[in-house]
GROMACS .gro file of C-alpha atoms in nm:
model
  467
    1LYS     CA    1  -6.898   2.498  -0.456
    2HIS     CA    2  -6.678   2.761  -0.364
    3THR     CA    3  -6.628   2.707   0.040
    4MET     CA    4  -6.520   3.134   0.067
    5ASN     CA    5  -6.617   3.279   0.333
    6VAL     CA    6  -6.991   3.407   0.256
    7PRO     CA    7  -7.268   3.565   0.394
    8VAL     CA    8  -7.512   3.328   0.388
    9HIS     CA    9  -7.828   3.375   0.171
   10LYS     CA   10  -7.945   3.148  -0.146
   11CYS     CA   11  -7.968   3.193  -0.552
   12SER     CA   12  -8.091   3.056  -0.792
   13ASP     CA   13  -7.814   3.204  -1.028
   14CYS     CA   14  -7.517   3.322  -0.956
   15GLU     CA   15  -7.462   3.531  -1.276
   16THR     CA   16  -7.738   3.760  -1.140
   17CYS     CA   17  -7.720   3.725  -0.793
   18LEU     CA   18  -7.521   4.039  -0.555
   19LEU     CA   19  -7.467   3.849  -0.226
   20HIS     CA   20  -7.229   3.617  -0.550
   21GLY     CA   21  -6.873   3.636  -0.388
   22HIS     CA   22  -6.882   3.923  -0.123
   23LEU     CA   23  -6.721   3.810   0.226
   24LYS     CA   24  -6.891   3.882   0.564
   25GLN     CA   25  -6.791   4.244   0.670
   26GLU     CA   26  -6.606   4.106   0.981
   27HIS     CA   27  -6.228   4.280   1.026
   28MET     CA   28  -5.930   3.999   1.010
   29VAL     CA   29  -5.667   3.965   1.267
   30LEU     CA   30  -5.401   3.877   1.280
   31GLU     CA   31  -5.164   3.745   1.603
   32MET     CA   32  -4.789   3.775   1.619
   33ALA     CA   33  -4.552   3.591   1.781
   34VAL     CA   34  -4.179   3.652   1.839
   35THR     CA   35  -3.937   3.278   1.842
   36ALA     CA   36  -3.565   3.272   1.840
   37LEU     CA   37  -3.374   3.394   1.577
   38ARG     CA   38  -3.222   3.098   1.446
   39ILE     CA   39  -2.902   3.159   1.251
   40HIS     CA   40  -2.779   2.859   1.023
   41GLU     CA   41  -2.435   2.836   1.014
   42PRO     CA   42  -2.230   2.744   0.589
   43LEU     CA   43  -2.141   2.398   0.555
   44ARG     CA   44  -1.758   2.306   0.705
   45ASN     CA   45  -1.600   2.165   0.473
   46ARG     CA   46  -1.556   1.773   0.495
   47SER     CA   47  -1.193   1.761   0.326
   48THR     CA   48  -1.150   1.956   0.620
   49VAL     CA   49  -1.258   1.679   0.908
   50PRO     CA   50  -0.974   1.482   0.971
   51VAL     CA   51  -1.081   1.115   0.944
   52TRP     CA   52  -0.800   0.784   1.046
   53THR     CA   53  -0.717   0.508   0.881
   54LEU     CA   54  -0.476   0.329   0.877
   55GLU     CA   55  -0.254   0.412   0.593
   56ASP     CA   56  -0.223   0.773   0.903
   57SER     CA   57  -0.134   0.581   1.184
   58VAL     CA   58   0.254   0.418   1.296
   59PHE     CA   59   0.185   0.136   1.108
   60GLY     CA   60   0.125   0.307   0.798
   61PRO     CA   61   0.480   0.190   0.697
   62ARG     CA   62   0.320  -0.230   0.720
   63HIS     CA   63   0.147  -0.120   0.356
   64LYS     CA   64   0.514  -0.096   0.211
   65GLU     CA   65   0.750  -0.234   0.372
   66ALA     CA   66   0.500  -0.649   0.331
   67ASP     CA   67   0.480  -0.850   0.043
   68THR     CA   68   0.164  -0.836   0.102
   69LYS     CA   69   0.124  -0.514   0.035
   70GLY     CA   70  -0.140  -0.396   0.274
   71PHE     CA   71  -0.235  -0.440   0.700
   72VAL     CA   72  -0.284  -0.846   0.690
   73GLU     CA   73  -0.240  -1.182   0.456
   74SER     CA   74  -0.433  -1.091   0.171
   75PRO     CA   75  -0.596  -1.337  -0.032
   76GLU     CA   76  -0.392  -1.299  -0.312
   77MET     CA   77  -0.111  -1.329  -0.148
   78LEU     CA   78  -0.104  -1.682   0.037
   79LEU     CA   79  -0.140  -1.790  -0.372
   80MET     CA   80   0.151  -1.638  -0.469
   81MET     CA   81   0.306  -1.845  -0.107
   82MET     CA   82   0.181  -2.086  -0.274
   83ASP     CA   83   0.278  -2.063  -0.541
   84ALA     CA   84   0.589  -2.019  -0.485
   85ASP     CA   85   0.642  -2.355  -0.256
   86MET     CA   86   0.514  -2.573  -0.483
   87ARG     CA   87   0.771  -2.490  -0.706
   88ARG     CA   88   1.063  -2.469  -0.538
   89CYS     CA   89   0.928  -2.930  -0.364
   90LEU     CA   90   0.886  -2.951  -0.793
   91ASN     CA   91   1.225  -2.883  -0.850
   92ARG     CA   92   1.434  -3.103  -0.622
   93ASN     CA   93   1.467  -3.403  -0.755
   94ARG     CA   94   1.359  -3.655  -0.439
   95PHE     CA   95   1.072  -3.517  -0.465
   96THR     CA   96   0.976  -3.576  -0.780
   97LYS     CA   97   1.163  -4.004  -0.762
   98LEU     CA   98   1.033  -4.083  -0.526
   99VAL     CA   99   0.634  -3.967  -0.686
  100ARG     CA  100   0.757  -4.105  -1.060
  101ALA     CA  101   0.546  -3.803  -1.286
  102PRO     CA  102   0.692  -3.788  -1.605
  103ALA     CA  103   0.403  -3.469  -1.629
  104ALA     CA  104   0.607  -3.300  -1.365
  105ALA     CA  105   0.778  -3.108  -1.588
  106ALA     CA  106   0.501  -2.960  -1.726
  107LEU     CA  107   0.322  -2.703  -1.559
  108PRO     CA  108   0.604  -2.524  -1.436
  109SER     CA  109   0.390  -2.340  -1.114
  110TRP     CA  110   0.173  -2.689  -1.005
  111GLY     CA  111   0.438  -2.936  -1.117
  112MET     CA  112   0.500  -3.049  -0.757
  113ILE     CA  113   0.087  -3.189  -0.708
  114ALA     CA  114   0.017  -3.257  -1.033
  115ALA     CA  115   0.315  -3.528  -0.954
  116VAL     CA  116   0.216  -3.644  -0.709
  117ALA     CA  117  -0.135  -3.699  -0.806
  118THR     CA  118  -0.020  -3.959  -1.029
  119VAL     CA  119   0.171  -4.147  -0.809
  120VAL     CA  120  -0.134  -4.425  -0.811
  121GLN     CA  121  -0.063  -4.658  -1.091
  122GLY     CA  122  -0.170  -4.595  -1.431
  123MET     CA  123  -0.286  -4.269  -1.404
  124ASN     CA  124  -0.312  -4.128  -1.728
  125GLU     CA  125  -0.277  -3.762  -1.851
  126ILE     CA  126  -0.582  -3.628  -1.784
  127GLU     CA  127  -0.636  -3.832  -1.526
  128GLY     CA  128  -0.329  -3.668  -1.366
  129PHE     CA  129  -0.466  -3.289  -1.407
  130GLN     CA  130  -0.850  -3.421  -1.312
  131GLU     CA  131  -0.656  -3.468  -0.951
  132LEU     CA  132  -0.430  -3.168  -1.048
  133GLU     CA  133  -0.775  -2.967  -0.924
  134ARG     CA  134  -0.887  -3.071  -0.676
  135LEU     CA  135  -0.529  -3.096  -0.557
  136GLN     CA  136  -0.586  -2.789  -0.580
  137ASN     CA  137  -0.864  -2.657  -0.506
  138ILE     CA  138  -0.778  -2.917  -0.148
  139LEU     CA  139  -0.440  -2.682  -0.059
  140LYS     CA  140  -0.657  -2.341  -0.171
  141LYS     CA  141  -0.917  -2.446   0.205
  142HIS     CA  142  -0.619  -2.494   0.451
  143TYR     CA  143  -0.309  -2.340   0.306
  144TYR     CA  144  -0.374  -2.041   0.607
  145THR     CA  145  -0.436  -2.347   0.874
  146ILE     CA  146  -0.105  -2.569   0.762
  147VAL     CA  147   0.170  -2.162   0.756
  148ASN     CA  148  -0.072  -2.080   1.071
  149MET     CA  149   0.009  -2.434   1.181
  150PHE     CA  150   0.414  -2.494   1.016
  151TYR     CA  151   0.476  -2.119   1.195
  152TYR     CA  152   0.357  -2.179   1.514
  153TYR     CA  153   0.586  -2.562   1.597
  154SER     CA  154   0.853  -2.375   1.503
  155ALA     CA  155   0.798  -2.126   1.737
  156ILE     CA  156   0.800  -2.321   2.052
  157SER     CA  157   1.179  -2.430   1.963
  158VAL     CA  158   1.406  -2.321   2.227
  159SER     CA  159   1.677  -2.414   2.008
  160ALA     CA  160   1.623  -2.388   1.700
  161SER     CA  161   1.535  -2.151   1.427
  162ILE     CA  162   1.245  -1.966   1.548
  163THR     CA  163   1.103  -1.987   1.160
  164MET     CA  164   1.237  -2.369   1.031
  165MET     CA  165   1.035  -2.610   1.248
  166GLY     CA  166   1.324  -2.852   1.457
  167LEU     CA  167   1.260  -3.236   1.442
  168ASN     CA  168   1.117  -3.205   1.787
  169GLU     CA  169   0.885  -3.030   1.665
  170TRP     CA  170   0.794  -3.152   1.410
  171ALA     CA  171   0.680  -3.499   1.672
  172CYS     CA  172   0.535  -3.188   1.867
  173PHE     CA  173   0.287  -3.112   1.593
  174LEU     CA  174   0.268  -3.512   1.536
  175ASP     CA  175   0.218  -3.599   1.927
  176SER     CA  176  -0.078  -3.290   1.932
  177THR     CA  177  -0.259  -3.409   1.673
  178SER     CA  178  -0.265  -3.841   1.759
  179VAL     CA  179  -0.057  -3.939   1.409
  180ILE     CA  180   0.098  -4.123   1.462
  181ASP     CA  181  -0.001  -4.510   1.582
  182PRO     CA  182   0.276  -4.734   1.807
  183GLN     CA  183   0.094  -5.059   1.544
  184SER     CA  184   0.080  -4.911   1.297
  185LYS     CA  185   0.282  -5.059   1.042
  186HIS     CA  186   0.396  -4.730   0.858
  187CYS     CA  187   0.309  -4.490   1.162
  188LYS     CA  188   0.516  -4.547   1.396
  189ARG     CA  189   0.737  -4.219   1.621
  190ALA     CA  190   1.087  -4.382   1.414
  191ASP     CA  191   0.876  -4.449   1.107
  192MET     CA  192   0.760  -3.956   1.146
  193ASP     CA  193   1.222  -3.891   1.126
  194ARG     CA  194   1.202  -4.065   0.832
  195LEU     CA  195   0.946  -3.915   0.689
  196PHE     CA  196   1.141  -3.590   0.868
  197ILE     CA  197   1.482  -3.662   0.733
  198GLU     CA  198   1.318  -3.705   0.306
  199ALA     CA  199   1.153  -3.463   0.275
  200ASN     CA  200   1.410  -3.251   0.420
  201HIS     CA  201   1.669  -3.351   0.225
  202THR     CA  202   1.901  -3.038   0.074
  203GLY     CA  203   2.070  -3.219  -0.224
  204GLU     CA  204   2.149  -3.029  -0.558
  205THR     CA  205   1.822  -2.902  -0.683
  206LYS     CA  206   1.714  -3.005  -1.135
  207THR     CA  207   1.780  -2.606  -1.067
  208LYS     CA  208   2.146  -2.581  -0.829
  209ASP     CA  209   1.989  -2.320  -0.676
  210LYS     CA  210   2.277  -2.264  -0.488
  211LEU     CA  211   2.102  -2.033  -0.252
  212GLU     CA  212   1.810  -2.256  -0.122
  213TYR     CA  213   2.090  -2.496  -0.086
  214ASP     CA  214   2.291  -2.232   0.135
  215SER     CA  215   1.986  -2.125   0.335
  216ASN     CA  216   1.808  -2.457   0.355
  217SER     CA  217   1.934  -2.614   0.705
  218ILE     CA  218   2.019  -2.986   0.716
  219LYS     CA  219   1.816  -2.987   1.040
  220THR     CA  220   1.511  -2.773   0.967
  221LEU     CA  221   1.174  -2.819   0.729
  222MET     CA  222   1.150  -2.473   0.635
  223ARG     CA  223   0.772  -2.413   0.477
  224PHE     CA  224   0.750  -2.634   0.146
  225GLU     CA  225   0.966  -2.896   0.321
  226PHE     CA  226   0.712  -2.927   0.612
  227ILE     CA  227   0.356  -2.888   0.274
  228GLU     CA  228   0.610  -3.191   0.110
  229ALA     CA  229   0.577  -3.404   0.424
  230LEU     CA  230   0.278  -3.350   0.475
  231CYS     CA  231   0.226  -3.509   0.197
  232ARG     CA  232   0.368  -3.757   0.266
  233LEU     CA  233   0.208  -3.812   0.617
  234ALA     CA  234  -0.112  -3.838   0.366
  235LEU     CA  235   0.019  -4.162   0.140
  236VAL     CA  236   0.177  -4.305   0.451
  237LYS     CA  237  -0.115  -4.217   0.679
  238ILE     CA  238  -0.450  -4.251   0.448
  239ALA     CA  239  -0.311  -4.361   0.117
  240VAL     CA  240  -0.129  -4.720   0.185
  241PRO     CA  241  -0.283  -4.862   0.421
  242LYS     CA  242  -0.688  -4.837   0.264
  243SER     CA  243  -0.468  -4.919  -0.060
  244SER     CA  244  -0.382  -5.207   0.060
  245ALA     CA  245  -0.650  -5.388   0.154
  246LYS     CA  246  -0.840  -5.722  -0.010
  247ASP     CA  247  -0.967  -5.589  -0.344
  248ALA     CA  248  -1.014  -5.168  -0.232
  249LYS     CA  249  -0.936  -4.957  -0.499
  250PRO     CA  250  -0.629  -4.687  -0.466
  251LEU     CA  251  -0.644  -4.344  -0.331
  252LEU     CA  252  -0.568  -4.045  -0.444
  253LEU     CA  253  -0.356  -3.821  -0.294
  254SER     CA  254  -0.565  -3.517  -0.286
  255GLN     CA  255  -0.860  -3.774  -0.107
  256ALA     CA  256  -0.587  -3.868   0.105
  257LEU     CA  257  -0.466  -3.550   0.175
  258GLU     CA  258  -0.821  -3.447   0.286
  259ALA     CA  259  -0.880  -3.691   0.527
  260LEU     CA  260  -0.587  -3.637   0.699
  261LEU     CA  261  -0.629  -3.261   0.734
  262THR     CA  262  -1.022  -3.302   0.885
  263VAL     CA  263  -0.959  -3.592   1.068
  264TYR     CA  264  -0.640  -3.545   1.177
  265ILE     CA  265  -0.466  -3.235   1.224
  266LEU     CA  266  -0.733  -3.000   1.200
  267PRO     CA  267  -0.978  -3.125   1.503
  268ASN     CA  268  -0.662  -3.216   1.683
  269ALA     CA  269  -0.381  -2.971   1.683
  270GLN     CA  270  -0.392  -2.684   1.908
  271LEU     CA  271  -0.666  -2.333   1.908
  272GLU     CA  272  -0.294  -2.097   1.886
  273ALA     CA  273  -0.174  -2.322   1.563
  274THR     CA  274  -0.496  -2.293   1.364
  275GLU     CA  275  -0.540  -1.965   1.437
  276SER     CA  276  -0.556  -1.662   1.210
  277PRO     CA  277  -0.250  -1.375   1.319
  278ASP     CA  278  -0.558  -1.141   1.123
  279LYS     CA  279  -0.759  -1.180   1.433
  280PHE     CA  280  -0.479  -0.996   1.679
  281ARG     CA  281  -0.492  -0.744   1.392
  282LYS     CA  282  -0.818  -0.665   1.312
  283GLU     CA  283  -1.000  -0.672   1.614
  284ARG     CA  284  -0.778  -0.556   1.924
  285MET     CA  285  -0.482  -0.367   1.737
  286TYR     CA  286  -0.622  -0.198   1.441
  287LEU     CA  287  -0.779   0.109   1.658
  288GLN     CA  288  -0.839   0.412   1.664
  289GLU     CA  289  -0.712   0.479   1.985
  290VAL     CA  290  -0.404   0.269   2.011
  291ASP     CA  291  -0.256   0.371   1.728
  292LEU     CA  292  -0.306   0.701   2.010
  293LEU     CA  293  -0.177   0.564   2.214
  294LEU     CA  294   0.081   0.474   2.009
  295TRP     CA  295   0.249   0.794   1.935
  296ARG     CA  296   0.270   0.888   2.302
  297TYR     CA  297   0.546   0.597   2.288
  298VAL     CA  298   0.738   0.603   1.946
  299SER     CA  299   0.950   0.793   1.971
  300SER     CA  300   1.071   0.619   2.339
  301LEU     CA  301   0.968   0.283   2.113
  302GLN     CA  302   1.224   0.377   1.852
  303HIS     CA  303   1.559   0.451   2.057
  304ILE     CA  304   1.513   0.158   2.232
  305TYR     CA  305   1.493  -0.068   1.892
  306ASP     CA  306   1.747   0.113   1.753
  307TYR     CA  307   1.997  -0.019   2.037
  308TYR     CA  308   1.936  -0.352   2.092
  309ARG     CA  309   1.835  -0.425   1.736
  310LYS     CA  310   2.217  -0.280   1.666
  311PHE     CA  311   2.416  -0.387   2.025
  312SER     CA  312   2.190  -0.629   2.207
  313SER     CA  313   2.294  -0.694   2.571
  314VAL     CA  314   2.337  -1.009   2.362
  315ARG     CA  315   2.641  -0.968   2.113
  316ARG     CA  316   2.745  -0.627   2.275
  317VAL     CA  317   2.892  -0.543   1.954
  318LYS     CA  318   2.813  -0.360   1.659
  319VAL     CA  319   2.642  -0.576   1.363
  320ASP     CA  320   2.445  -0.534   1.082
  321SER     CA  321   2.107  -0.642   1.099
  322LEU     CA  322   1.811  -0.638   0.925
  323GLY     CA  323   1.606  -0.552   1.199
  324MET     CA  324   1.522  -0.726   1.552
  325THR     CA  325   1.639  -1.078   1.617
  326SER     CA  326   1.456  -1.316   1.836
  327GLU     CA  327   1.797  -1.309   1.976
  328ASP     CA  328   1.779  -0.940   2.066
  329TRP     CA  329   1.333  -1.004   2.146
  330THR     CA  330   1.433  -1.191   2.429
  331ALA     CA  331   1.794  -1.015   2.525
  332LEU     CA  332   1.534  -0.663   2.485
  333LEU     CA  333   1.223  -0.827   2.787
  334ARG     CA  334   1.541  -0.966   3.013
  335ASP     CA  335   1.706  -0.655   3.029
  336GLY     CA  336   1.299  -0.428   3.107
  337GLN     CA  337   1.247  -0.752   3.357
  338ILE     CA  338   0.937  -0.789   3.286
  339THR     CA  339   0.985  -1.185   3.373
  340THR     CA  340   1.116  -1.138   3.717
  341GLN     CA  341   0.932  -0.830   3.806
  342SER     CA  342   0.585  -1.063   3.953
  343ALA     CA  343   0.441  -1.399   3.958
  344VAL     CA  344   0.273  -1.362   3.760
  345MET     CA  345   0.546  -1.228   3.496
  346ASP     CA  346   0.623  -1.650   3.524
  347ASN     CA  347   0.311  -1.704   3.305
  348PHE     CA  348   0.555  -1.543   3.016
  349SER     CA  349   0.835  -1.797   2.954
  350LYS     CA  350   1.076  -1.816   2.659
  351ARG     CA  351   0.844  -2.023   2.483
  352GLU     CA  352   0.513  -1.749   2.510
  353GLN     CA  353   0.857  -1.501   2.350
  354GLN     CA  354   0.891  -1.679   2.024
  355LEU     CA  355   0.562  -1.756   1.997
  356VAL     CA  356   0.477  -1.352   2.084
  357PHE     CA  357   0.785  -1.288   1.782
  358ALA     CA  358   0.661  -1.520   1.518
  359LYS     CA  359   0.317  -1.409   1.513
  360SER     CA  360   0.411  -1.042   1.528
  361LYS     CA  361   0.657  -1.106   1.180
  362MET     CA  362   0.419  -1.073   0.817
  363CYS     CA  363   0.450  -1.375   0.580
  364VAL     CA  364   0.685  -1.333   0.267
  365ILE     CA  365   0.634  -1.566  -0.030
  366ASP     CA  366   0.850  -1.708  -0.163
  367GLU     CA  367   1.139  -1.770   0.231
  368ILE     CA  368   1.444  -1.838   0.027
  369PRO     CA  369   1.526  -1.487  -0.080
  370SER     CA  370   1.390  -1.316   0.233
  371ILE     CA  371   1.527  -1.596   0.455
  372LYS     CA  372   1.755  -1.282   0.716
  373ARG     CA  373   1.446  -1.040   0.626
  374MET     CA  374   1.195  -1.376   0.785
  375GLN     CA  375   1.465  -1.322   1.094
  376CYS     CA  376   1.429  -0.950   1.182
  377LEU     CA  377   1.112  -0.788   1.352
  378THR     CA  378   1.033  -0.464   1.159
  379PHE     CA  379   0.982  -0.123   1.402
  380VAL     CA  380   0.639  -0.123   1.281
  381GLU     CA  381   0.663  -0.558   1.362
  382PHE     CA  382   0.835  -0.443   1.669
  383LEU     CA  383   0.502  -0.306   1.781
  384GLU     CA  384   0.286  -0.590   1.693
  385ALA     CA  385   0.489  -0.770   1.968
  386LEU     CA  386   0.528  -0.562   2.235
  387CYS     CA  387   0.166  -0.473   2.246
  388ARG     CA  388   0.072  -0.894   2.205
  389SER     CA  389   0.306  -0.944   2.520
  390ALA     CA  390   0.062  -0.638   2.638
  391ASP     CA  391  -0.218  -0.846   2.540
  392PHE     CA  392  -0.075  -1.144   2.639
  393LEU     CA  393  -0.021  -1.070   3.037
  394SER     CA  394  -0.266  -0.865   3.059
  395LEU     CA  395  -0.153  -0.672   3.362
  396PRO     CA  396  -0.390  -0.473   3.551
  397ASN     CA  397  -0.408  -0.127   3.613
  398SER     CA  398  -0.319   0.164   3.821
  399ALA     CA  399  -0.731   0.234   3.924
  400GLN     CA  400  -0.821  -0.173   3.911
  401LEU     CA  401  -0.465  -0.231   4.152
  402LYS     CA  402  -0.671   0.022   4.400
  403HIS     CA  403  -0.963  -0.087   4.347
  404TRP     CA  404  -0.853  -0.491   4.430
  405GLY     CA  405  -0.587  -0.425   4.583
  406GLU     CA  406  -0.164  -0.445   4.545
  407THR     CA  407  -0.232  -0.898   4.669
  408VAL     CA  408  -0.437  -0.938   4.264
  409ILE     CA  409  -0.089  -0.914   4.065
  410THR     CA  410   0.075  -1.183   4.162
  411THR     CA  411  -0.275  -1.399   4.162
  412SER     CA  412  -0.336  -1.656   3.816
  413THR     CA  413  -0.377  -1.413   3.487
  414VAL     CA  414  -0.666  -1.640   3.404
  415GLU     CA  415  -0.893  -1.506   3.745
  416TRP     CA  416  -0.852  -1.155   3.700
  417LYS     CA  417  -0.818  -1.165   3.311
  418THR     CA  418  -1.208  -1.289   3.361
  419ARG     CA  419  -1.351  -0.995   3.466
  420GLY     CA  420  -1.450  -0.827   3.214
  421GLU     CA  421  -1.351  -0.474   3.388
  422ALA     CA  422  -1.030  -0.400   3.130
  423PRO     CA  423  -1.096  -0.550   2.809
  424THR     CA  424  -0.924  -0.317   2.593
  425LEU     CA  425  -0.542  -0.366   2.492
  426THR     CA  426  -0.463   0.082   2.546
  427GLU     CA  427  -0.550   0.002   2.960
  428TYR     CA  428  -0.317  -0.337   2.903
  429PHE     CA  429  -0.067  -0.126   2.733
  430ASP     CA  430   0.016   0.133   2.935
  431LYS     CA  431   0.111  -0.041   3.258
  432PHE     CA  432   0.299  -0.292   3.060
  433ILE     CA  433   0.556  -0.062   2.868
  434GLU     CA  434   0.537   0.139   3.236
  435LEU     CA  435   0.688  -0.194   3.333
  436LEU     CA  436   0.965  -0.247   3.040
  437LEU     CA  437   1.087   0.109   3.080
  438THR     CA  438   1.113   0.107   3.479
  439GLY     CA  439   1.350  -0.248   3.424
  440LEU     CA  440   1.520  -0.078   3.186
  441CYS     CA  441   1.635   0.247   3.350
  442LYS     CA  442   1.728  -0.041   3.683
  443THR     CA  443   1.874  -0.316   3.424
  444HIS     CA  444   2.119   0.094   3.219
  445LYS     CA  445   2.157   0.195   3.583
  446VAL     CA  446   1.960   0.541   3.418
  447ASP     CA  447   1.697   0.755   3.618
  448LYS     CA  448   1.375   0.746   3.454
  449HIS     CA  449   1.287   1.103   3.509
  450GLU     CA  450   1.625   1.238   3.425
  451GLY     CA  451   1.614   1.183   2.989
  452TYR     CA  452   1.570   0.782   2.924
  453CYS     CA  453   1.565   0.814   2.571
  454ALA     CA  454   1.880   1.002   2.561
  455LYS     CA  455   2.008   0.811   2.728
  456ILE     CA  456   2.006   0.515   2.582
  457PHE     CA  457   2.103   0.688   2.293
  458GLU     CA  458   2.395   0.782   2.455
  459LYS     CA  459   2.442   0.447   2.465
  460VAL     CA  460   2.385   0.386   2.102
  461ARG     CA  461   2.689   0.635   1.987
  462GLY     CA  462   2.918   0.501   2.271
  463TYR     CA  463   2.894   0.146   2.121
  464ALA     CA  464   2.959   0.317   1.803
  465THR     CA  465   3.280   0.574   1.878
  466LEU     CA  466   3.428   0.196   2.031
  467VAL     CA  467   3.369  -0.055   1.702
   0.00000   0.00000   0.00000
């Protein structure tokens, strides 16, 4: 049955009906409406639209400079670091004599772990490899946290190297983790000092590594020595007391090390010590607005960086360094009058300045061949140190000072930092750079509005001529 508009009628045979298929005699009415003309623009070529990436940012050189070949520490990088540290430990005669492990040389990469695993008498080769796997998993799980703690407690020193842990920093680490027990038999403070000396032994190595002998100080622990010290600490703190009890089953080093980390060190260590530096980079610094702001100052900051890494106010002589040392960094902040401009700057002591320096450094795979590079900031790391300093001080910008009043600058940083009115790093950085440049102009007696960077560059050339 069709639905065409035909005259109403009745028919029994469609083939003979004369009205079948005829439409009504009605005029067709056409309605026209004027609408807006739509012009379809051609699609833009997506390749011409710039997309912000870290590779094209001011942080781009870090992708080639850092050992991780990236912008954060990758898991593959951490495994290579751990492997290098284990090789260094295995290469030491004193350590292998301590653990008395004949199978240590069978594993050149993880020999140290195999060595310590066989500390329990009677452990055969199969059991040693099983213990090796357990220790390997424990170290993989906690290695980055151990490295962060090492560099944190090394940096709080005001006398020792900023990348190595002295005896005072070792004692500070033990105090904060509640490891020292005056009532115990093996964990008194004197025992911990002797443990530090044992782990820091710089005698002849198996392969007679002269580079390691020359680079390693007899008064400080390097990264791989810190791991050895933790293994020794696990034995005297956990394994020895429990194994000496009557009818006690000997405790494996893997169990002792895991107990030491999970019961004493990780829960009691300072939060800042265990926090990854990559958190600040990913959440606060690696942003497009921060990159655009840094590009505004990059020329000026490059001149300042070149000046202080070559002609620091500490040395006043030309040096051939790979970058800005911690002394140069401290001299820059002092010449910039950052620590003296107002009462709020009292929170930014030398300890905090060195922590900023240490956290801005990217890790290296092996410390020994990279010892000089570890002690210097590259230009990208210098920019990160400035960003961390600005974020730590969290200075209010001009609009906030006008709203709150000038007296807020002398109050505690925490008081107005919790207001949440300036959450981005860009607002802090502007004020910090303004104060730094103003202080440098006063120190070098240069008018800020008459080409400060050019004047600094002339100073560099002048010193170079004299030298």
